[in-house]
Amino acid sequence: MSLPWKLRETFSPEEIQFMVENEPIKIFPRFTTKPSVRGAARGGSAPSAQPRWKLLTANDTPLNNLVAIQTTQVALWIALLLKQQGKCSIVAPEWLRLAQLQKHIDYELKNTERFSDLPWNWLVVAQLLFSKAADDLHDPVHLLRGKVQDLREIRLGKIGQGLKHLNESHLQLDNLSLLEINELRPFVLGVMNKLKQVHGSVSEDQPDE
Amino acid sequence: MNIDIDDILADLDRDTTAVDSSLITQGHNDTTVLGSDGIPLNKQRVVPAAISPVSDFQTLMRFWRNERMSPELLPYPHLLMERTLRRIQDQLEHIECVSMGYLEEQSGSAENTSESVGSTALLNKLPLLCMEADLERLKFVVRSLLRCRLAKIDKYSLYLRQFDSEHGVVPISELLSRQELEYHERHSAMLLKLLNNSILRHMPPEAQAVDDNDGSVKMVDEPEWDRFVFVYVNGPDTKQGVDPRLQVNELGQQFYPVSIQELHEEAELALGGIYVMRYNVVRELVLDDMVQLI
């Protein structure tokens, strides 16, 4: 059919990354695009000849007003593209610090029943920044990697625990990130759909069950 | 004595943002060389703030994700797609124009050798690079969305064929775009012809129908209405008091009460929560954009 079988029921990891790349992030640009008032007044034709940013999917006004070393917010995919060219450095989000991650780990260990409120894209953002912008992070990358891995494993353990509670009515999974949901999806939905069918056939036989 | 001035401050805030946004849109209009906003004027007047390329893209992303995860075929967003396709076309032309301009500029910049040519050339190319990447991203979403819809049309073609007559709720022209409608009709005609010629004509006449629902097994594939989906409850867009379905529980959380009919169960969908739910339970909320499939 027109959609590959693999993508029928779920998203591919690349598509998850695509969604995450549309989120805003802060950068330090290393060049200036803001048209100077002086230049515009002097030569009328110069600013109009200047190539301007005109985007469809992302807000383009900050890109037209970049000033070097002044933070701005742009979409993550633009930040990565600029970073690749060496035209900006990316400001790591608040939660991607050793202290913050440690807090999350402590919270996870203390509350065995729930997940800590990491942003919904934490795994993907961490992975992207580690691989593409490792030199912009405040703390050494290998330590951050370790913490992220710890968090990941703690949460995986909890998810494994939670799978005991699969049922035929519903499930609540607050603060689970999109990537974690996506890898769970085929299994959880498959099992719950089967349970629902079994339940349906049972209650048909004995209506007052 | 504490005087609560939050509402006064909010009023002031709103004022300044109104001025800002008008300035921004004005500036934006200056930069669009081809007049390529892609918005018919009358629509712009009706909803002045809501329609912009960025917000349209966000709506498109949401729709794409819903379509990918929902078991049924969602109604086609006619206006949104029209605007998006127009913008893609305009942006294509814009990029073409800009890249033509580069050729001239480079011959010009070779003369004034004051700056290092390499770095400025890269700086000049950056917007073009970004615009191309941006366009590719938008096109990817559109492509993926349409392919997903075509796959569903294939799957439910018999169901869609009986749609017009029995279920008068949504007319089929609302559900499908013009091209999808054509695809649906011609594809099912071809499939029918193949089946008829190869097998069905050798069958006894009472067994020749392809959409026989009275036999032991239903032949018309309906969407699996009670399939489980992951939902994120995002709530209404702006003011939360507006939605009458929203209620407050004992913890002070706002939630949507839903009932699962097969089990005679009530459940609460709290704002900001992630749930695994049956699709028919949350269908109304999905269509009203109160929850999102993830």
Short mmCIF file of C-alpha atoms in Angstrom, two decimals:
data_model
loop_
_atom_site.label_atom_id
_atom_site.label_comp_id
_atom_site.label_asym_id
_atom_site.label_seq_id
_atom_site.Cartn_x
_atom_site.Cartn_y
_atom_site.Cartn_z
CA MET A 1 0.00 0.00 0.00
CA SER A 2 0.99 3.60 -0.13
CA LEU A 3 2.24 3.63 3.44
CA PRO A 4 4.92 1.09 4.38
CA TRP A 5 3.70 -1.62 6.67
CA LYS A 6 6.17 -0.62 9.37
CA LEU A 7 4.72 2.88 9.64
CA ARG A 8 1.09 1.80 9.67
CA GLU A 9 0.57 1.75 13.42
CA THR A 10 3.43 3.78 14.78
CA PHE A 11 6.05 6.42 14.09
CA SER A 12 9.60 5.65 13.14
CA PRO A 13 12.33 7.05 15.43
CA GLU A 14 13.34 9.40 12.63
CA GLU A 15 9.85 10.84 12.56
CA ILE A 16 9.96 11.34 16.31
CA GLN A 17 13.20 13.22 15.81
CA PHE A 18 11.53 15.26 13.10
CA MET A 19 8.80 16.34 15.50
CA VAL A 20 11.30 17.20 18.18
CA GLU A 21 13.35 19.25 15.75
CA ASN A 22 10.45 21.66 15.38
CA GLU A 23 10.70 22.70 19.01
CA PRO A 24 12.39 26.00 19.86
CA ILE A 25 15.82 26.18 21.45
CA LYS A 26 18.12 29.05 22.46
CA ILE A 27 21.28 29.80 20.51
CA PHE A 28 24.18 32.26 20.50
CA PRO A 29 24.52 33.29 16.88
CA ARG A 30 28.02 34.10 15.65
CA PHE A 31 26.93 36.43 12.89
CA THR A 32 24.60 39.36 12.48
CA THR A 33 21.66 39.54 10.14
CA LYS A 34 19.88 42.46 11.69
CA PRO A 35 19.91 45.23 9.10
CA SER A 36 21.63 48.25 10.62
CA VAL A 37 19.60 51.42 10.52
CA ARG A 38 22.59 53.37 9.25
CA GLY A 39 23.17 51.10 6.29
CA ALA A 40 19.54 51.13 5.33
CA ALA A 41 19.43 54.92 5.39
CA ARG A 42 22.54 55.31 3.28
CA GLY A 43 21.92 52.95 0.43
CA GLY A 44 18.28 52.28 -0.28
CA SER A 45 18.91 49.36 -2.56
CA ALA A 46 21.36 47.49 -0.35
CA PRO A 47 18.97 46.00 2.24
CA SER A 48 16.49 44.82 -0.34
CA ALA A 49 19.25 43.00 -2.22
CA GLN A 50 20.31 41.35 1.04
CA PRO A 51 18.97 37.81 1.14
CA ARG A 52 16.33 37.58 3.79
CA TRP A 53 15.09 34.55 5.63
CA LYS A 54 11.63 33.57 4.63
CA LEU A 55 10.48 30.33 6.18
CA LEU A 56 7.23 28.42 6.11
CA THR A 57 7.45 26.08 9.05
CA ALA A 58 9.26 28.20 11.59
CA ASN A 59 9.09 31.73 12.83
CA ASP A 60 11.51 33.72 10.69
CA THR A 61 11.53 37.07 12.48
CA PRO A 62 14.28 36.13 14.97
CA LEU A 63 16.43 34.92 12.08
CA ASN A 64 16.15 38.25 10.35
CA ASN A 65 17.23 40.02 13.52
CA LEU A 66 20.18 37.98 14.66
CA VAL A 67 22.84 39.90 16.52
CA ALA A 68 26.08 38.10 17.27
CA ILE A 69 26.38 36.84 20.88
CA GLN A 70 22.77 37.76 21.73
CA THR A 71 20.63 34.77 22.59
CA THR A 72 17.61 34.09 20.43
CA GLN A 73 15.15 31.28 20.09
CA VAL A 74 14.98 29.35 16.86
CA ALA A 75 13.70 25.94 15.89
CA LEU A 76 16.04 23.12 16.80
CA TRP A 77 16.62 22.03 13.22
CA ILE A 78 17.79 25.52 12.27
CA ALA A 79 20.05 25.59 15.30
CA LEU A 80 21.60 22.28 14.29
CA LEU A 81 22.04 23.45 10.73
CA LEU A 82 23.75 26.64 11.85
CA LYS A 83 25.84 24.70 14.32
CA GLN A 84 27.02 22.44 11.55
CA GLN A 85 28.26 25.48 9.66
CA GLY A 86 29.94 26.83 12.76
CA LYS A 87 27.63 29.83 12.81
CA CYS A 88 26.19 29.52 16.28
CA SER A 89 26.50 27.75 19.57
CA ILE A 90 23.53 26.11 21.18
CA VAL A 91 22.45 26.90 24.72
CA ALA A 92 21.68 23.64 26.44
CA PRO A 93 18.25 23.54 28.08
CA GLU A 94 17.95 23.91 31.85
CA TRP A 95 17.38 20.27 32.57
CA LEU A 96 20.50 19.15 30.71
CA ARG A 97 22.83 19.90 33.63
CA LEU A 98 24.41 17.44 35.98
CA ALA A 99 22.65 18.88 39.02
CA GLN A 100 19.24 18.92 37.39
CA LEU A 101 19.60 15.41 36.05
CA GLN A 102 20.68 14.25 39.49
CA LYS A 103 17.50 15.78 40.93
CA HIS A 104 15.44 13.91 38.41
CA ILE A 105 17.24 10.70 39.23
CA ASP A 106 16.62 11.24 42.95
CA TYR A 107 12.95 11.89 42.26
CA GLU A 108 12.68 8.77 40.15
CA LEU A 109 14.28 6.67 42.85
CA LYS A 110 12.10 8.12 45.58
CA ASN A 111 8.77 7.87 43.78
CA THR A 112 8.53 4.38 42.41
CA GLU A 113 4.95 4.91 41.28
CA ARG A 114 5.43 7.81 38.90
CA PHE A 115 7.78 9.37 36.38
CA SER A 116 9.57 12.67 36.95
CA ASP A 117 8.48 15.58 34.80
CA LEU A 118 11.20 15.62 32.21
CA PRO A 119 10.19 17.35 28.98
CA TRP A 120 8.45 15.08 26.49
CA ASN A 121 11.43 15.19 24.15
CA TRP A 122 14.29 14.73 26.61
CA LEU A 123 15.79 11.58 25.14
CA VAL A 124 15.87 12.89 21.60
CA VAL A 125 17.17 16.33 22.54
CA ALA A 126 19.88 14.85 24.72
CA GLN A 127 20.93 12.48 21.98
CA LEU A 128 20.98 15.22 19.34
CA LEU A 129 22.94 17.65 21.47
CA PHE A 130 25.42 15.01 22.59
CA SER A 131 26.22 14.05 19.05
CA LYS A 132 26.04 17.42 17.30
CA ALA A 133 26.76 20.06 19.91
CA ALA A 134 28.90 18.32 22.49
CA ASP A 135 31.23 21.30 22.86
CA ASP A 136 28.41 23.66 23.88
CA LEU A 137 27.30 21.78 26.98
CA HIS A 138 28.24 23.11 30.40
CA ASP A 139 29.27 19.83 31.89
CA PRO A 140 31.54 17.16 30.45
CA VAL A 141 29.61 15.09 27.96
CA HIS A 142 30.61 11.71 29.32
CA LEU A 143 29.16 12.56 32.74
CA LEU A 144 25.92 13.84 31.20
CA ARG A 145 25.71 10.74 29.08
CA GLY A 146 26.07 8.65 32.20
CA LYS A 147 23.27 10.49 33.97
CA VAL A 148 20.96 10.30 30.99
CA GLN A 149 21.66 6.62 30.73
CA ASP A 150 20.88 6.20 34.43
CA LEU A 151 17.57 8.02 34.04
CA ARG A 152 16.75 5.96 31.00
CA GLU A 153 17.35 2.70 32.80
CA ILE A 154 15.43 3.69 35.91
CA ARG A 155 12.47 4.65 33.80
CA LEU A 156 12.72 1.50 31.72
CA GLY A 157 12.56 -0.49 34.92
CA LYS A 158 9.41 1.32 35.96
CA ILE A 159 7.87 0.79 32.56
CA GLY A 160 8.58 -2.90 32.94
CA GLN A 161 6.83 -2.82 36.31
CA GLY A 162 3.91 -0.91 34.82
CA LEU A 163 3.34 -3.51 32.14
CA LYS A 164 1.91 -5.75 34.85
CA HIS A 165 -1.09 -3.45 34.97
CA LEU A 166 -2.11 -3.75 31.34
CA ASN A 167 -5.88 -4.08 31.25
CA GLU A 168 -8.83 -3.80 28.92
CA SER A 169 -10.15 -0.39 29.98
CA HIS A 170 -7.43 2.23 30.12
CA LEU A 171 -4.00 3.21 31.39
CA GLN A 172 -2.50 6.46 32.63
CA LEU A 173 1.13 7.23 31.79
CA ASP A 174 1.89 10.82 32.72
CA ASN A 175 5.29 12.32 31.91
CA LEU A 176 6.35 9.50 29.68
CA SER A 177 8.39 10.90 26.82
CA LEU A 178 7.41 10.49 23.22
CA LEU A 179 10.27 8.18 22.34
CA GLU A 180 9.49 5.90 25.27
CA ILE A 181 5.85 5.82 24.26
CA ASN A 182 6.80 5.04 20.72
CA GLU A 183 8.87 2.00 21.60
CA LEU A 184 6.13 0.76 23.91
CA ARG A 185 3.34 1.38 21.48
CA PRO A 186 3.13 -1.79 19.40
CA PHE A 187 3.40 -4.03 22.43
CA VAL A 188 1.04 -2.18 24.77
CA LEU A 189 -1.62 -1.56 22.15
CA GLY A 190 -1.42 -5.11 20.86
CA VAL A 191 -1.79 -6.66 24.30
CA MET A 192 -4.57 -4.30 25.34
CA ASN A 193 -6.49 -4.89 22.12
CA LYS A 194 -6.30 -8.63 22.66
CA LEU A 195 -7.37 -8.28 26.30
CA LYS A 196 -10.29 -6.19 25.13
CA GLN A 197 -11.33 -8.90 22.68
CA VAL A 198 -11.06 -11.59 25.33
CA HIS A 199 -13.03 -9.50 27.76
CA GLY A 200 -15.66 -8.81 25.13
CA SER A 201 -16.16 -12.47 24.37
CA VAL A 202 -16.31 -13.36 28.06
CA SER A 203 -18.91 -10.75 28.92
CA GLU A 204 -21.02 -11.83 25.96
CA ASP A 205 -21.27 -15.30 27.43
CA GLN A 206 -22.18 -14.19 30.93
CA PRO A 207 -23.72 -10.73 30.86
CA ASP A 208 -23.74 -10.20 34.63
CA GLU A 209 -20.03 -10.88 35.02
CA MET B 1 -3.23 45.60 51.94
CA ASN B 2 -2.72 43.68 48.78
CA ILE B 3 -4.34 44.95 45.66
CA ASP B 4 -4.52 42.38 42.93
CA ILE B 5 -3.54 44.16 39.75
CA ASP B 6 -2.92 41.12 37.57
CA ASP B 7 -5.88 41.82 35.32
CA ILE B 8 -4.80 45.43 34.80
CA LEU B 9 -1.31 44.27 33.91
CA ALA B 10 -2.75 41.69 31.57
CA ASP B 11 -4.74 44.42 29.86
CA LEU B 12 -1.60 46.51 29.37
CA ASP B 13 0.28 43.48 28.07
CA ARG B 14 -2.36 42.71 25.52
CA ASP B 15 -2.17 46.26 24.23
CA THR B 16 1.55 46.18 23.59
CA THR B 17 1.49 42.78 21.98
CA ALA B 18 -1.21 43.93 19.61
CA VAL B 19 1.01 46.77 18.45
CA ASP B 20 4.00 44.48 18.14
CA SER B 21 2.27 41.86 16.07
CA SER B 22 0.93 44.43 13.66
CA LEU B 23 4.45 45.78 13.23
CA ILE B 24 5.78 42.31 12.65
CA THR B 25 3.18 41.40 10.09
CA GLN B 26 3.84 44.66 8.34
CA GLY B 27 7.54 43.92 8.22
CA HIS B 28 6.75 40.45 7.01
CA ASN B 29 4.66 41.78 4.18
CA ASP B 30 7.54 43.96 3.11
CA THR B 31 9.81 40.98 2.77
CA THR B 32 7.42 38.82 0.80
CA VAL B 33 8.49 39.77 -2.64
CA LEU B 34 5.86 37.79 -4.45
CA GLY B 35 2.93 38.73 -2.27
CA SER B 36 2.93 35.13 -1.30
CA ASP B 37 1.08 35.01 1.98
CA GLY B 38 -1.30 32.65 0.30
CA ILE B 39 -4.26 33.87 2.30
CA PRO B 40 -7.36 35.02 0.53
CA LEU B 41 -8.17 38.48 1.80
CA ASN B 42 -11.66 37.80 3.03
CA LYS B 43 -10.44 34.99 5.26
CA GLN B 44 -7.74 37.17 6.68
CA ARG B 45 -10.36 39.61 7.78
CA VAL B 46 -12.44 37.00 9.54
CA VAL B 47 -9.64 35.56 11.66
CA PRO B 48 -6.82 38.09 11.59
CA ALA B 49 -4.56 36.57 14.23
CA ALA B 50 -5.06 32.86 13.78
CA ILE B 51 -3.73 32.33 10.27
CA SER B 52 -0.01 32.48 9.75
CA PRO B 53 2.38 30.05 8.10
CA VAL B 54 3.73 29.00 11.46
CA SER B 55 0.40 28.32 13.11
CA ASP B 56 -0.76 26.54 9.99
CA PHE B 57 2.27 24.32 10.12
CA GLN B 58 1.58 23.49 13.74
CA THR B 59 -2.00 22.60 12.91
CA LEU B 60 -0.74 20.48 10.05
CA MET B 61 1.66 18.63 12.35
CA ARG B 62 -1.13 17.91 14.79
CA PHE B 63 -3.37 16.70 12.02
CA TRP B 64 -0.60 14.53 10.64
CA ARG B 65 -0.02 12.88 14.00
CA ASN B 66 -3.73 12.34 14.56
CA GLU B 67 -4.16 10.86 11.12
CA ARG B 68 -1.23 8.53 11.54
CA MET B 69 -2.49 7.13 14.83
CA SER B 70 -6.26 7.12 14.47
CA PRO B 71 -7.98 3.99 13.19
CA GLU B 72 -10.46 5.95 11.08
CA LEU B 73 -10.03 8.33 8.18
CA LEU B 74 -10.29 11.86 9.53
CA PRO B 75 -12.09 14.60 7.57
CA TYR B 76 -9.78 16.27 5.09
CA PRO B 77 -8.68 19.78 6.15
CA HIS B 78 -9.62 21.49 2.91
CA LEU B 79 -8.74 25.08 3.72
CA LEU B 80 -5.56 24.25 5.55
CA MET B 81 -4.23 22.09 2.73
CA GLU B 82 -5.17 24.67 0.16
CA ARG B 83 -3.17 27.32 1.98
CA THR B 84 -0.24 25.00 2.56
CA LEU B 85 -0.01 23.85 -1.04
CA ARG B 86 -0.17 27.43 -2.23
CA ARG B 87 2.61 28.42 0.13
CA ILE B 88 4.79 25.57 -1.06
CA GLN B 89 4.34 26.71 -4.65
CA ASP B 90 5.13 30.32 -3.80
CA GLN B 91 8.14 29.37 -1.74
CA LEU B 92 9.48 27.28 -4.61
CA GLU B 93 9.30 30.28 -6.89
CA HIS B 94 10.78 32.50 -4.23
CA ILE B 95 13.77 30.21 -3.78
CA GLU B 96 14.23 30.08 -7.52
CA CYS B 97 14.24 33.87 -7.73
CA VAL B 98 16.67 34.23 -4.88
CA SER B 99 19.08 31.70 -6.29
CA MET B 100 18.99 33.46 -9.64
CA GLY B 101 19.92 36.62 -7.82
CA TYR B 102 22.98 34.93 -6.40
CA LEU B 103 24.53 34.44 -9.77
CA GLU B 104 24.47 38.14 -10.46
CA GLU B 105 25.62 39.04 -6.99
CA GLN B 106 28.68 36.85 -7.14
CA SER B 107 29.94 38.45 -10.29
CA GLY B 108 29.41 41.79 -8.57
CA SER B 109 31.16 40.85 -5.36
CA ALA B 110 34.23 39.68 -7.24
CA GLU B 111 34.91 43.30 -8.07
CA ASN B 112 34.90 44.76 -4.58
CA THR B 113 37.51 42.56 -2.95
CA SER B 114 37.36 44.29 0.42
CA GLU B 115 35.96 41.28 2.29
CA SER B 116 37.03 37.68 2.32
CA VAL B 117 34.83 36.20 -0.34
CA GLY B 118 34.56 32.72 1.12
CA SER B 119 32.89 33.58 4.42
CA THR B 120 30.47 36.13 2.98
CA ALA B 121 29.44 33.69 0.30
CA LEU B 122 28.63 31.16 3.00
CA LEU B 123 26.70 33.77 4.97
CA ASN B 124 24.72 34.69 1.90
CA LYS B 125 23.99 31.09 1.16
CA LEU B 126 22.75 30.28 4.65
CA PRO B 127 19.25 31.67 4.22
CA LEU B 128 18.92 29.82 0.95
CA LEU B 129 20.10 26.61 2.59
CA CYS B 130 17.63 27.04 5.39
CA MET B 131 14.75 27.88 3.10
CA GLU B 132 15.40 24.77 1.06
CA ALA B 133 15.60 22.59 4.15
CA ASP B 134 12.46 24.24 5.47
CA LEU B 135 10.59 23.57 2.27
CA GLU B 136 11.72 19.97 2.26
CA ARG B 137 10.46 19.52 5.79
CA LEU B 138 7.07 20.94 4.96
CA LYS B 139 6.83 18.82 1.84
CA PHE B 140 7.74 15.74 3.82
CA VAL B 141 4.85 16.26 6.22
CA VAL B 142 2.40 16.82 3.40
CA ARG B 143 3.62 13.76 1.54
CA SER B 144 3.54 11.55 4.58
CA LEU B 145 0.05 12.75 5.47
CA LEU B 146 -1.35 12.10 2.02
CA ARG B 147 0.26 8.68 1.75
CA CYS B 148 -1.16 7.72 5.10
CA ARG B 149 -4.62 8.79 3.94
CA LEU B 150 -4.27 6.84 0.72
CA ALA B 151 -3.37 3.72 2.68
CA LYS B 152 -6.51 4.16 4.74
CA ILE B 153 -8.62 4.76 1.66
CA ASP B 154 -7.32 1.47 0.28
CA LYS B 155 -8.14 -0.32 3.47
CA TYR B 156 -11.62 1.08 3.94
CA SER B 157 -12.66 1.39 0.32
CA LEU B 158 -15.72 -0.83 0.68
CA TYR B 159 -16.70 0.93 3.86
CA LEU B 160 -16.35 4.31 2.17
CA ARG B 161 -18.48 3.12 -0.76
CA GLN B 162 -21.47 2.57 1.49
CA PHE B 163 -20.78 5.81 3.27
CA ASP B 164 -22.86 8.06 1.10
CA SER B 165 -26.08 6.13 1.37
CA GLU B 166 -26.36 4.93 4.94
CA HIS B 167 -24.45 7.28 7.18
CA GLY B 168 -25.61 10.73 6.32
CA VAL B 169 -23.44 12.34 9.00
CA VAL B 170 -20.49 13.45 6.91
CA PRO B 171 -20.76 13.72 3.13
CA ILE B 172 -17.93 11.94 1.40
CA SER B 173 -16.74 15.11 -0.32
CA GLU B 174 -16.08 16.53 3.13
CA LEU B 175 -14.13 13.49 4.18
CA LEU B 176 -11.92 13.23 1.12
CA SER B 177 -10.22 15.74 -1.11
CA ARG B 178 -11.10 15.82 -4.79
CA GLN B 179 -8.01 13.84 -5.78
CA GLU B 180 -8.57 11.30 -3.06
CA LEU B 181 -12.14 10.87 -4.20
CA GLU B 182 -10.95 10.17 -7.72
CA TYR B 183 -8.32 7.76 -6.45
CA HIS B 184 -10.92 5.99 -4.36
CA GLU B 185 -13.37 5.57 -7.21
CA ARG B 186 -10.92 4.46 -9.85
CA HIS B 187 -8.90 2.23 -7.57
CA SER B 188 -11.92 0.38 -6.28
CA ALA B 189 -13.25 0.04 -9.83
CA MET B 190 -9.97 -1.52 -10.94
CA LEU B 191 -9.85 -3.85 -7.98
CA LEU B 192 -13.43 -4.90 -8.57
CA LYS B 193 -12.72 -5.60 -12.20
CA LEU B 194 -9.74 -7.76 -11.31
CA LEU B 195 -11.71 -9.77 -8.76
CA ASN B 196 -14.67 -10.14 -11.08
CA ASN B 197 -12.65 -11.33 -14.02
CA SER B 198 -10.41 -13.69 -12.13
CA ILE B 199 -12.64 -15.33 -9.52
CA LEU B 200 -16.05 -13.93 -8.85
CA ARG B 201 -17.66 -14.79 -12.18
CA HIS B 202 -17.02 -18.47 -11.53
CA MET B 203 -18.97 -18.25 -8.29
CA PRO B 204 -22.68 -18.92 -7.92
CA PRO B 205 -24.61 -15.67 -8.30
CA GLU B 206 -25.52 -15.35 -4.62
CA ALA B 207 -21.84 -15.45 -3.68
CA GLN B 208 -20.65 -12.86 -6.16
CA ALA B 209 -20.98 -9.73 -4.04
CA VAL B 210 -17.79 -8.30 -2.58
CA ASP B 211 -19.56 -6.30 0.12
CA ASP B 212 -21.71 -9.04 1.61
CA ASN B 213 -22.29 -8.36 5.31
CA ASP B 214 -24.91 -11.03 5.95
CA GLY B 215 -22.63 -14.02 5.66
CA SER B 216 -20.64 -15.65 8.43
CA VAL B 217 -17.83 -13.13 8.09
CA LYS B 218 -18.42 -9.46 7.36
CA MET B 219 -16.74 -8.47 4.16
CA VAL B 220 -16.84 -4.73 4.67
CA ASP B 221 -13.87 -3.67 6.76
CA GLU B 222 -15.00 -1.02 9.19
CA PRO B 223 -12.51 1.04 11.13
CA GLU B 224 -11.76 -0.60 14.44
CA TRP B 225 -13.60 1.95 16.52
CA ASP B 226 -12.53 0.66 19.90
CA ARG B 227 -8.85 0.21 19.12
CA PHE B 228 -6.54 1.55 21.80
CA VAL B 229 -4.62 4.76 21.15
CA PHE B 230 -2.24 6.91 23.15
CA VAL B 231 -3.69 10.34 23.83
CA TYR B 232 -2.29 13.52 25.28
CA VAL B 233 -4.89 15.80 26.86
CA ASN B 234 -3.98 19.32 25.88
CA GLY B 235 -7.26 21.01 26.61
CA PRO B 236 -8.80 23.94 24.77
CA ASP B 237 -6.55 26.50 23.20
CA THR B 238 -6.95 29.66 25.18
CA LYS B 239 -9.39 30.26 27.99
CA GLN B 240 -10.18 27.14 29.92
CA GLY B 241 -13.47 28.35 31.30
CA VAL B 242 -15.05 28.22 27.86
CA ASP B 243 -15.39 24.48 27.46
CA PRO B 244 -18.51 23.19 29.19
CA ARG B 245 -17.29 19.60 29.23
CA LEU B 246 -14.33 20.48 31.40
CA GLN B 247 -14.81 19.72 35.09
CA VAL B 248 -12.73 20.06 38.24
CA ASN B 249 -12.00 17.09 40.48
CA GLU B 250 -11.24 17.03 44.21
CA LEU B 251 -7.53 17.63 43.61
CA GLY B 252 -8.28 20.84 41.75
CA GLN B 253 -7.24 19.35 38.43
CA GLN B 254 -9.29 20.04 35.37
CA PHE B 255 -10.41 16.98 33.51
CA TYR B 256 -12.78 15.64 30.91
CA PRO B 257 -15.17 12.99 32.15
CA VAL B 258 -15.48 10.15 29.67
CA SER B 259 -17.34 6.90 29.98
CA ILE B 260 -16.31 3.58 28.52
CA GLN B 261 -19.61 2.07 27.54
CA GLU B 262 -18.57 -1.53 27.04
CA LEU B 263 -17.35 -1.78 30.62
CA HIS B 264 -19.75 0.72 32.20
CA GLU B 265 -16.79 2.58 33.57
CA GLU B 266 -16.15 6.26 34.12
CA ALA B 267 -12.71 7.74 33.63
CA GLU B 268 -11.16 11.15 34.05
CA LEU B 269 -8.84 12.64 31.46
CA ALA B 270 -6.86 15.24 33.40
CA LEU B 271 -5.31 18.11 31.48
CA GLY B 272 -1.69 17.39 30.57
CA GLY B 273 -2.00 13.68 31.19
CA ILE B 274 -1.10 10.83 28.87
CA TYR B 275 -3.53 7.95 28.59
CA VAL B 276 -4.10 4.78 26.68
CA MET B 277 -7.76 4.88 25.70
CA ARG B 278 -10.20 3.32 23.32
CA TYR B 279 -10.56 5.48 20.26
CA ASN B 280 -14.36 5.66 20.32
CA VAL B 281 -14.19 7.04 23.87
CA VAL B 282 -12.04 10.01 22.91
CA ARG B 283 -13.19 10.46 19.32
CA GLU B 284 -15.30 13.54 19.97
CA LEU B 285 -12.48 15.16 21.89
CA VAL B 286 -10.00 14.40 19.12
CA LEU B 287 -12.23 15.95 16.49
CA ASP B 288 -12.61 19.04 18.68
CA ASP B 289 -8.85 19.24 19.18
CA MET B 290 -9.07 18.90 22.95
CA VAL B 291 -6.89 15.83 23.04
CA GLN B 292 -4.16 14.77 20.69
CA LEU B 293 -3.15 11.33 19.56
CA ILE B 294 0.50 10.58 20.12
#
